[in-house]
Coordinates of C-alpha atoms (C1' of nucleotides) in Angstrom, one line a residue:
Chain A
M6 CA -9.9 -25.1 5.5
K7 CA -8.4 -25.5 2.1
T8 CA -5.5 -23.4 1.0
I9 CA -6.1 -22.7 -2.6
G10 CA -3.6 -21.4 -5.0
F11 CA -0.4 -23.4 -5.6
D12 CA -2.0 -26.7 -6.6
S13 CA -2.9 -27.4 -10.2
H14 CA -6.6 -27.8 -10.9
N15 CA -9.2 -27.5 -13.6
H16 CA -8.8 -23.9 -14.0
D17 CA -11.6 -23.3 -16.5
A18 CA -14.1 -24.9 -14.1
C19 CA -12.6 -23.0 -11.3
I20 CA -13.2 -19.7 -13.1
S21 CA -16.7 -20.4 -14.2
D22 CA -17.6 -21.8 -10.7
A23 CA -16.4 -18.6 -9.1
L24 CA -18.1 -16.4 -11.6
G25 CA -21.3 -18.3 -11.1
M26 CA -21.1 -18.0 -7.4
A27 CA -20.3 -14.3 -7.7
T28 CA -23.4 -13.9 -9.9
D29 CA -25.5 -15.6 -7.3
I30 CA -24.1 -13.4 -4.5
C31 CA -24.8 -10.3 -6.4
A32 CA -28.3 -11.4 -7.2
Q33 CA -29.1 -12.3 -3.6
Q34 CA -27.8 -8.9 -2.4
K35 CA -29.4 -7.0 -5.3
L36 CA -26.0 -5.8 -6.4
Q37 CA -25.4 -4.9 -10.1
F38 CA -22.9 -7.2 -11.5
T39 CA -22.1 -5.1 -14.5
P40 CA -19.9 -6.0 -17.5
V41 CA -16.9 -4.1 -16.2
R42 CA -17.2 -5.6 -12.7
R43 CA -17.7 -9.0 -14.1
R44 CA -14.8 -8.7 -16.5
V45 CA -12.4 -7.4 -13.8
L46 CA -13.3 -10.4 -11.6
E47 CA -12.8 -12.7 -14.6
I48 CA -9.4 -11.2 -15.3
L49 CA -8.4 -11.6 -11.6
L50 CA -9.7 -15.2 -11.6
H51 CA -7.8 -16.0 -14.7
E52 CA -4.7 -16.3 -12.6
H53 CA -4.3 -17.0 -9.0
R54 CA -2.0 -14.1 -8.9
A55 CA -2.0 -10.6 -7.6
M56 CA -2.5 -8.0 -10.3
G57 CA -2.0 -4.3 -10.1
A58 CA -4.8 -2.0 -11.0
Y59 CA -3.0 -0.7 -14.0
D60 CA -2.3 -4.2 -15.3
I61 CA -6.0 -4.8 -15.2
L62 CA -6.7 -1.5 -16.8
E63 CA -4.5 -2.4 -19.7
V64 CA -6.6 -5.5 -20.4
L65 CA -9.9 -3.6 -20.1
S66 CA -8.6 -0.9 -22.3
S67 CA -7.5 -3.3 -25.0
E68 CA -11.1 -4.6 -24.9
G69 CA -12.8 -1.2 -25.1
L70 CA -14.2 -1.5 -21.6
G71 CA -12.7 1.6 -20.2
S72 CA -9.4 3.3 -20.4
Q73 CA -9.1 5.6 -17.3
P74 CA -7.9 4.6 -13.8
P75 CA -11.3 5.3 -12.1
V76 CA -12.9 2.6 -14.2
V77 CA -10.8 -0.1 -12.8
Y78 CA -10.6 1.4 -9.3
R79 CA -14.4 1.6 -9.0
A80 CA -14.8 -2.0 -10.2
L81 CA -12.1 -3.1 -7.7
D82 CA -13.7 -1.2 -4.9
F83 CA -17.0 -2.9 -5.6
L84 CA -15.4 -6.3 -5.7
V85 CA -13.4 -5.8 -2.5
K86 CA -16.3 -4.2 -0.7
H87 CA -18.5 -7.2 -1.4
G88 CA -15.9 -9.8 -0.7
L89 CA -15.5 -11.0 -4.3
A90 CA -11.8 -9.9 -4.4
H91 CA -9.2 -8.9 -1.9
R92 CA -6.5 -6.2 -1.8
I93 CA -3.0 -7.4 -1.2
E94 CA -1.6 -4.6 0.9
G95 CA 2.0 -5.7 0.6
L96 CA 1.9 -5.5 -3.2
N97 CA -0.6 -2.7 -3.7
A98 CA -2.4 -5.3 -5.9
Y99 CA -5.6 -7.3 -6.1
T100 CA -6.6 -10.9 -6.3
A101 CA -9.9 -12.7 -6.7
C102 CA -11.4 -14.2 -3.6
A103 CA -10.8 -17.9 -3.4
H104 CA -13.3 -18.6 -0.7
L105 CA -16.5 -17.1 -2.0
D106 CA -18.6 -19.7 -0.3
H107 CA -18.2 -18.6 3.3
E108 CA -17.3 -15.7 5.5
H109 CA -13.6 -15.6 6.4
V110 CA -10.7 -13.6 7.6
P111 CA -8.4 -14.1 4.7
A112 CA -4.6 -14.7 5.1
F113 CA -2.3 -14.8 2.1
L114 CA 0.8 -16.6 1.1
I115 CA 2.5 -14.5 -1.6
C116 CA 5.3 -15.8 -3.7
R117 CA 7.9 -13.0 -4.1
T118 CA 9.1 -14.5 -7.3
C119 CA 6.1 -15.4 -9.4
K120 CA 3.5 -13.3 -7.4
A121 CA 1.2 -16.3 -7.1
V122 CA -1.2 -15.8 -4.2
A123 CA -2.7 -18.5 -2.1
E124 CA -5.6 -17.6 0.2
T125 CA -6.1 -19.4 3.4
D126 CA -7.8 -18.6 6.7
T127 CA -6.7 -17.4 10.0
G128 CA -8.2 -17.3 13.5
I129 CA -5.8 -14.5 14.3
A130 CA -8.4 -12.3 16.1
Q131 CA -8.8 -15.1 18.6
G132 CA -5.0 -15.4 19.1
R133 CA -2.3 -13.3 20.5
L134 CA -3.3 -10.3 18.5
G135 CA -6.8 -10.5 19.8
Q136 CA -5.5 -10.7 23.4
A137 CA -3.2 -7.7 22.8
A138 CA -6.1 -5.7 21.3
A139 CA -8.4 -6.6 24.2
S140 CA -5.9 -5.6 26.8
A141 CA -5.1 -2.4 25.1
G142 CA -8.8 -1.5 24.7
F143 CA -8.5 -1.6 21.0
T144 CA -11.5 -2.5 18.8
I145 CA -10.4 -4.6 15.8
E146 CA -12.5 -4.0 12.6
K147 CA -10.3 -5.5 10.0
V148 CA -7.2 -7.6 10.0
V149 CA -4.5 -8.0 7.3
V150 CA -2.3 -11.1 7.3
E151 CA 0.1 -11.5 4.5
A152 CA 3.1 -13.8 4.4
E153 CA 5.7 -13.3 1.7
G154 CA 8.1 -16.0 0.7
L155 CA 8.6 -18.7 -1.9
C156 CA 5.9 -20.9 -3.3
P157 CA 6.7 -24.6 -3.9
N158 CA 7.2 -24.1 -7.6
C159 CA 9.8 -21.3 -7.0
T160 CA 11.5 -22.9 -4.1
G161 CA 13.0 -25.6 -6.3
A162 CA 13.8 -23.2 -9.1
A163 CA 16.2 -21.4 -6.8
A164 CA 15.4 -17.7 -7.4
Chain B
M23 CA 5.1 -8.8 25.8
K24 CA 4.0 -5.3 26.2
T25 CA 1.8 -3.5 23.7
I26 CA 3.2 -0.1 23.5
G27 CA 1.3 2.8 22.0
F28 CA -2.1 3.8 23.5
D29 CA -1.1 4.3 27.1
S30 CA 0.3 7.6 28.3
H31 CA 3.9 7.7 29.4
N32 CA 6.9 9.9 29.8
H33 CA 7.3 10.6 26.2
D34 CA 10.5 12.6 26.3
A35 CA 12.2 9.7 28.1
C36 CA 10.7 7.3 25.7
I37 CA 12.2 9.2 22.8
S38 CA 15.6 9.6 24.3
D39 CA 15.7 6.0 25.4
A40 CA 14.9 4.8 22.0
L41 CA 17.3 7.1 20.4
G42 CA 20.0 5.9 22.7
M43 CA 19.3 2.3 22.0
A44 CA 19.3 3.0 18.3
T45 CA 22.7 4.7 18.7
D46 CA 24.0 1.6 20.5
I47 CA 22.7 -0.8 17.9
C48 CA 24.3 1.2 15.1
A49 CA 27.6 1.3 16.9
Q50 CA 27.5 -2.4 17.5
Q51 CA 26.8 -3.2 13.9
K52 CA 29.2 -0.5 12.6
L53 CA 26.3 1.3 10.9
Q54 CA 26.5 5.0 10.3
F55 CA 23.8 6.7 12.2
T56 CA 23.9 9.9 10.2
P57 CA 22.1 13.1 11.0
V58 CA 19.3 12.5 8.5
R59 CA 18.8 9.0 9.7
R60 CA 18.8 10.0 13.3
R61 CA 16.5 12.9 12.7
V62 CA 14.0 10.8 10.7
L63 CA 13.9 8.3 13.6
E64 CA 13.4 11.1 16.0
I65 CA 10.5 12.5 14.0
L66 CA 8.9 9.1 13.9
L67 CA 9.5 8.6 17.6
H68 CA 7.9 11.9 18.4
E69 CA 4.5 10.4 17.9
H70 CA 3.4 6.8 18.2
R71 CA 1.8 7.4 14.9
A72 CA 2.3 6.3 11.3
M73 CA 3.7 9.0 9.1
G74 CA 3.8 9.1 5.3
A75 CA 7.2 9.6 3.7
Y76 CA 6.2 13.0 2.4
D77 CA 5.0 14.1 5.8
I78 CA 8.5 13.4 7.1
L79 CA 10.1 15.0 4.2
E80 CA 8.2 18.2 4.9
V81 CA 9.7 18.3 8.4
L82 CA 13.2 17.5 7.1
S83 CA 12.9 20.1 4.4
S84 CA 11.8 22.8 6.9
E85 CA 15.0 22.1 8.8
G86 CA 17.3 22.2 5.8
L87 CA 18.1 18.5 6.0
G88 CA 17.0 17.6 2.5
S89 CA 14.1 18.3 0.3
Q90 CA 13.8 15.6 -2.3
P91 CA 12.0 12.3 -1.9
P92 CA 15.1 10.1 -2.1
V93 CA 16.5 11.7 1.0
V94 CA 13.7 10.4 3.2
Y95 CA 13.2 7.1 1.4
R96 CA 16.9 6.3 1.8
A97 CA 16.7 7.1 5.5
L98 CA 13.5 5.0 5.9
D99 CA 15.1 2.1 4.0
F100 CA 18.0 2.2 6.4
L101 CA 15.8 2.3 9.4
V102 CA 13.5 -0.4 8.3
K103 CA 16.3 -2.6 7.0
H104 CA 17.9 -2.5 10.4
G105 CA 14.7 -2.9 12.4
L106 CA 14.7 0.7 13.8
A107 CA 11.4 1.4 12.1
H108 CA 8.6 -0.5 10.4
R109 CA 6.6 0.1 7.3
I110 CA 2.8 0.0 7.8
E111 CA 1.6 -1.6 4.5
G112 CA -2.0 -0.8 5.0
L113 CA -1.2 2.9 5.1
N114 CA 1.9 3.2 3.0
A115 CA 3.4 4.8 6.0
Y116 CA 6.1 4.3 8.6
T117 CA 6.5 4.1 12.3
A118 CA 9.4 3.9 14.8
C119 CA 10.0 0.4 16.2
A120 CA 8.7 0.2 19.7
H121 CA 10.6 -3.0 20.6
L122 CA 14.2 -2.2 19.8
D123 CA 15.4 -4.4 22.6
H124 CA 14.6 -7.7 21.1
E125 CA 13.9 -9.6 17.9
H126 CA 10.3 -9.9 17.0
V127 CA 7.7 -10.4 14.4
P128 CA 5.8 -7.2 14.7
A129 CA 2.0 -6.9 14.6
F130 CA 0.2 -3.6 14.6
L131 CA -3.0 -2.1 15.9
I132 CA -3.8 0.9 13.8
C133 CA -6.5 3.4 14.7
R134 CA -8.3 4.4 11.6
T135 CA -9.3 7.7 13.2
C136 CA -6.1 9.1 14.7
K137 CA -3.6 6.9 13.0
A138 CA -2.0 5.9 16.3
V139 CA -0.1 2.7 16.0
A140 CA 0.5 0.2 18.7
E141 CA 3.1 -2.4 18.1
T142 CA 2.8 -5.8 19.6
D143 CA 4.1 -9.3 18.8
T144 CA 2.7 -12.3 17.2
G145 CA 3.5 -16.0 17.0
I146 CA 1.7 -16.1 13.8
A147 CA 4.2 -18.3 11.9
Q148 CA 3.6 -21.0 14.5
G149 CA -0.2 -20.8 14.2
R150 CA -2.6 -21.6 11.5
L151 CA -0.8 -19.6 8.9
G152 CA 2.4 -21.6 9.6
Q153 CA 0.4 -24.8 9.2
A154 CA -1.2 -23.7 6.0
A155 CA 2.2 -22.6 4.6
A156 CA 3.8 -25.9 5.6
S157 CA 1.1 -28.0 4.1
A158 CA 1.3 -26.0 0.9
G159 CA 5.1 -26.3 0.7
F160 CA 5.4 -22.5 1.1
T161 CA 8.5 -21.0 2.7
I162 CA 7.6 -17.9 4.7
E163 CA 10.2 -15.2 4.8
K164 CA 8.3 -12.3 6.1
V165 CA 4.9 -11.8 7.7
V166 CA 2.7 -8.7 7.8
V167 CA 0.0 -8.5 10.5
E168 CA -1.9 -5.4 10.7
A169 CA -5.2 -4.8 12.5
E170 CA -7.2 -1.7 11.8
G171 CA -9.9 -0.4 14.1
L172 CA -10.5 2.1 16.9
C173 CA -8.0 2.8 19.7
P174 CA -9.3 3.3 23.2
N175 CA -9.2 7.1 22.9
C176 CA -11.2 7.2 19.7
T177 CA -13.7 4.5 20.7
G178 CA -15.3 6.8 23.3
A179 CA -15.1 9.8 21.0
A180 CA -17.5 8.0 18.6
A181 CA -15.9 8.8 15.2
Chain C
dA25 C1' -45.1 10.1 -21.8
dA26 C1' -42.4 13.5 -18.8
dC27 C1' -40.1 13.8 -14.4
dC28 C1' -37.0 12.5 -10.9
dG29 C1' -33.9 10.0 -7.9
dT30 C1' -30.2 6.8 -7.7
dG31 C1' -26.4 4.2 -9.0
dA32 C1' -23.0 3.4 -12.7
dT33 C1' -19.8 5.3 -16.2
dG34 C1' -17.0 8.6 -18.8
dT35 C1' -13.3 12.0 -18.6
dT36 C1' -9.8 15.1 -17.2
dA37 C1' -6.7 16.3 -14.0
dT38 C1' -3.9 15.7 -10.1
dA39 C1' -2.6 13.8 -5.6
dA40 C1' 0.3 10.6 -3.1
dC41 C1' 3.8 7.2 -2.9
dA42 C1' 8.2 5.5 -4.7
dT43 C1' 12.5 4.6 -7.5
dA44 C1' 16.3 5.1 -11.3
dT45 C1' 20.3 7.4 -12.4
dC46 C1' 24.4 9.8 -12.1
dA47 C1' 27.4 13.2 -10.0
dA48 C1' 29.6 14.9 -5.8
dT49 C1' 31.2 14.4 -1.2
dA50 C1' 32.5 12.3 3.2
dC51 C1' 34.7 8.5 5.9
dG52 C1' 37.6 5.0 7.5
dT53 C1' 41.6 2.2 6.5
dG54 C1' 46.1 0.9 4.8
Chain D
dC6 C1' 47.3 10.9 1.3
dA7 C1' 45.3 7.6 -1.9
dC8 C1' 41.8 4.2 -2.3
dG9 C1' 37.4 2.0 -2.0
dT10 C1' 33.0 2.2 0.0
dA11 C1' 29.0 4.5 1.9
dT12 C1' 26.3 8.5 1.8
dT13 C1' 24.2 12.6 0.0
dG14 C1' 22.6 15.8 -3.7
dA15 C1' 19.8 16.6 -7.6
dT16 C1' 16.9 15.8 -11.6
dA17 C1' 13.7 13.1 -13.6
dT18 C1' 10.4 9.7 -13.9
dG19 C1' 7.5 5.7 -12.7
dT20 C1' 3.6 3.8 -10.1
dT21 C1' -0.6 3.8 -7.5
dA22 C1' -4.8 6.2 -6.3
dT23 C1' -8.5 9.8 -5.9
dA24 C1' -11.0 14.3 -6.7
dA25 C1' -14.2 16.5 -9.3
dC26 C1' -17.6 17.0 -12.5
dA27 C1' -20.4 15.6 -16.5
dT28 C1' -23.4 12.1 -18.4
dC29 C1' -25.9 7.9 -19.0
dA30 C1' -29.3 4.1 -17.9
dC31 C1' -32.8 2.4 -15.2
dG32 C1' -36.9 2.2 -12.2
dG33 C1' -40.7 4.3 -9.9
dT34 C1' -44.1 8.2 -9.9
dT35 C1' -47.2 11.4 -11.6

DNA sequence: AACCGTGATGTTATAACATATCAATACGTG
DNA sequence: CACGTATTGATATGTTATAACATCACGGTT
């Protein structure tokens, strides 16, 4: 499992790879990867950061792709529903999925200073939470794991 | 570790125990457990459920304890800051702490039907997330673990 | 081609959640 | 009682999200 996010990398390739993979996924599942949806994912991919819906809307709006909240929320719903993006509950914000190539239970490391988001994986449902749920008779459908703190870049910079 | 929440129990005693413990904690730390703060905790304790700030405010307001959002948000900030209550990120809601007697990293089982919340514990920072953080050079300050699903009562009722 | 169903978009309004600011009041301590 | 600090009161505003309804675009059917 690779934890993507804080390392530097060829970001243009990273974006176009992800966009290509998303295109394939939509084609396979007969989903419509419309201009707005594609553009929203692109905007999210452009930074490994969490963005608020209204931040995204601002960009869309400046490009004539839609100017009202429902436009961006519908696109985000689509992306999240189909696993192309994730919602960061702790920030009420959204980020592109960094692991499009396989099923996963995402876990996030979120820098409180620069809002950079790294996505990793967790076997949480098999761990103590899973045990607790089982013994309580609770059926887990979805798990949110988010860690807030300082990313390597901001740790040095002494926030 | 006991997972409190879905079992039936002597709830009056449960409330007064928690309230008493909260009183002690505030006394020890020289915190002012004012009427609004106490009442908000009481309201949260009354149900092992997540409540929105405005739900709580409605109750307060009907009792003449304050009618504007800052009243309830200040009380909630106080309770959360001192560990007497927790914020449920996935619901933008709040719940009383069920483990006042010891330090813990809370994890929640949240029923999507009835909003009941069970609080348990997790060693998440020592698990895969901790490893991922360490290898990424990330400093974890706070962890959110929330599982959504169906509680035992609602599983049978077939939502 | 005309029709119809379905999914996506456009648009307006509003719901729900949260905070900034500043004035007024209470509280413990010297 | 005077002082500083913590809390409360009050008004306004900021931020995030959805309801509701109209319209458009496309594919299949007659």
